[in-house]
Amino acid sequence: HVQLVESGGGSVQVGGSLRLSCVASVDTIGRYCMGWFRQAPGKEREMVATIGTTTRYAGSVQGRFTISQDVLKNTYLQMNSLKPEDSGMYYCAATTILPGCSDRPVDYNYWGQGTQVTVS
């Protein structure tokens, strides 16, 4: 069973930066697509960024956020120039049921518990 643990969330002023981390309990999860998703109160969960053979970003974060992995396949999300609309619960996810990445949360079968990001 794969466990994903996020950290790095917090409260930050508009224009500030945060770096989220996702540590997986098994490093073989790095063979699969990993993604960061977020959910604001009253809104659906949405893709922020994914990393597999390539990286992909939501249009709203393109140029401000960067997804990356280290040699241990921990996954990171560097968030710069934060805006109030970036606030929400951020989740790390992995899919072992698809050969590649997807923008759809339903395609991801492993999720972390989430880390809160508040921008004001």
PDB file of C-alpha atoms in Angstrom, residues 2 6 11 22-24 28 51 59-61 63-64 70 79 81-82 90-91 96 98-99 101 110 112 114 116:
ATOM      1  CA  VAL A   2       1.370   3.378  -1.036  1.00  0.00           C
ATOM      2  CA  GLU A   6       2.462  16.251   1.971  1.00  0.00           C
ATOM      3  CA  SER A  11      -0.201  31.132   5.242  1.00  0.00           C
ATOM      4  CA  CYS A  22       5.306  14.965  -1.155  1.00  0.00           C
ATOM      5  CA  VAL A  23       7.063  11.924   0.219  1.00  0.00           C
ATOM      6  CA  ALA A  24       5.980   8.494  -0.950  1.00  0.00           C
ATOM      7  CA  THR A  28       8.763   2.769  -7.097  1.00  0.00           C
ATOM      8  CA  ILE A  51       4.980  15.079 -13.738  1.00  0.00           C
ATOM      9  CA  GLY A  59      -3.104  27.546 -17.172  1.00  0.00           C
ATOM     10  CA  SER A  60      -3.712  29.540 -14.019  1.00  0.00           C
ATOM     11  CA  VAL A  61      -0.339  28.560 -12.536  1.00  0.00           C
ATOM     12  CA  GLY A  63       4.946  30.365 -15.198  1.00  0.00           C
ATOM     13  CA  ARG A  64       4.488  30.688 -11.439  1.00  0.00           C
ATOM     14  CA  ASP A  70      14.416  14.376  -6.686  1.00  0.00           C
ATOM     15  CA  MET A  79       4.832  28.105  -5.842  1.00  0.00           C
ATOM     16  CA  SER A  81       3.930  34.920  -6.994  1.00  0.00           C
ATOM     17  CA  LEU A  82       1.052  33.479  -5.021  1.00  0.00           C
ATOM     18  CA  TYR A  90      -3.288  20.939  -1.898  1.00  0.00           C
ATOM     19  CA  TYR A  91      -3.062  17.198  -2.465  1.00  0.00           C
ATOM     20  CA  THR A  96      -0.756   3.468 -11.153  1.00  0.00           C
ATOM     21  CA  LEU A  98      -2.764   4.861 -16.294  1.00  0.00           C
ATOM     22  CA  PRO A  99       0.349   4.606 -18.466  1.00  0.00           C
ATOM     23  CA  CYS A 101      -0.627  11.460 -16.657  1.00  0.00           C
ATOM     24  CA  TYR A 110      -3.322   7.237  -4.371  1.00  0.00           C
ATOM     25  CA  GLY A 112      -2.114  12.250   0.419  1.00  0.00           C
ATOM     26  CA  GLY A 114      -3.517  17.348   1.949  1.00  0.00           C
ATOM     27  CA  GLN A 116      -3.502  23.842   3.435  1.00  0.00           C
TER      28      GLN A 116
END
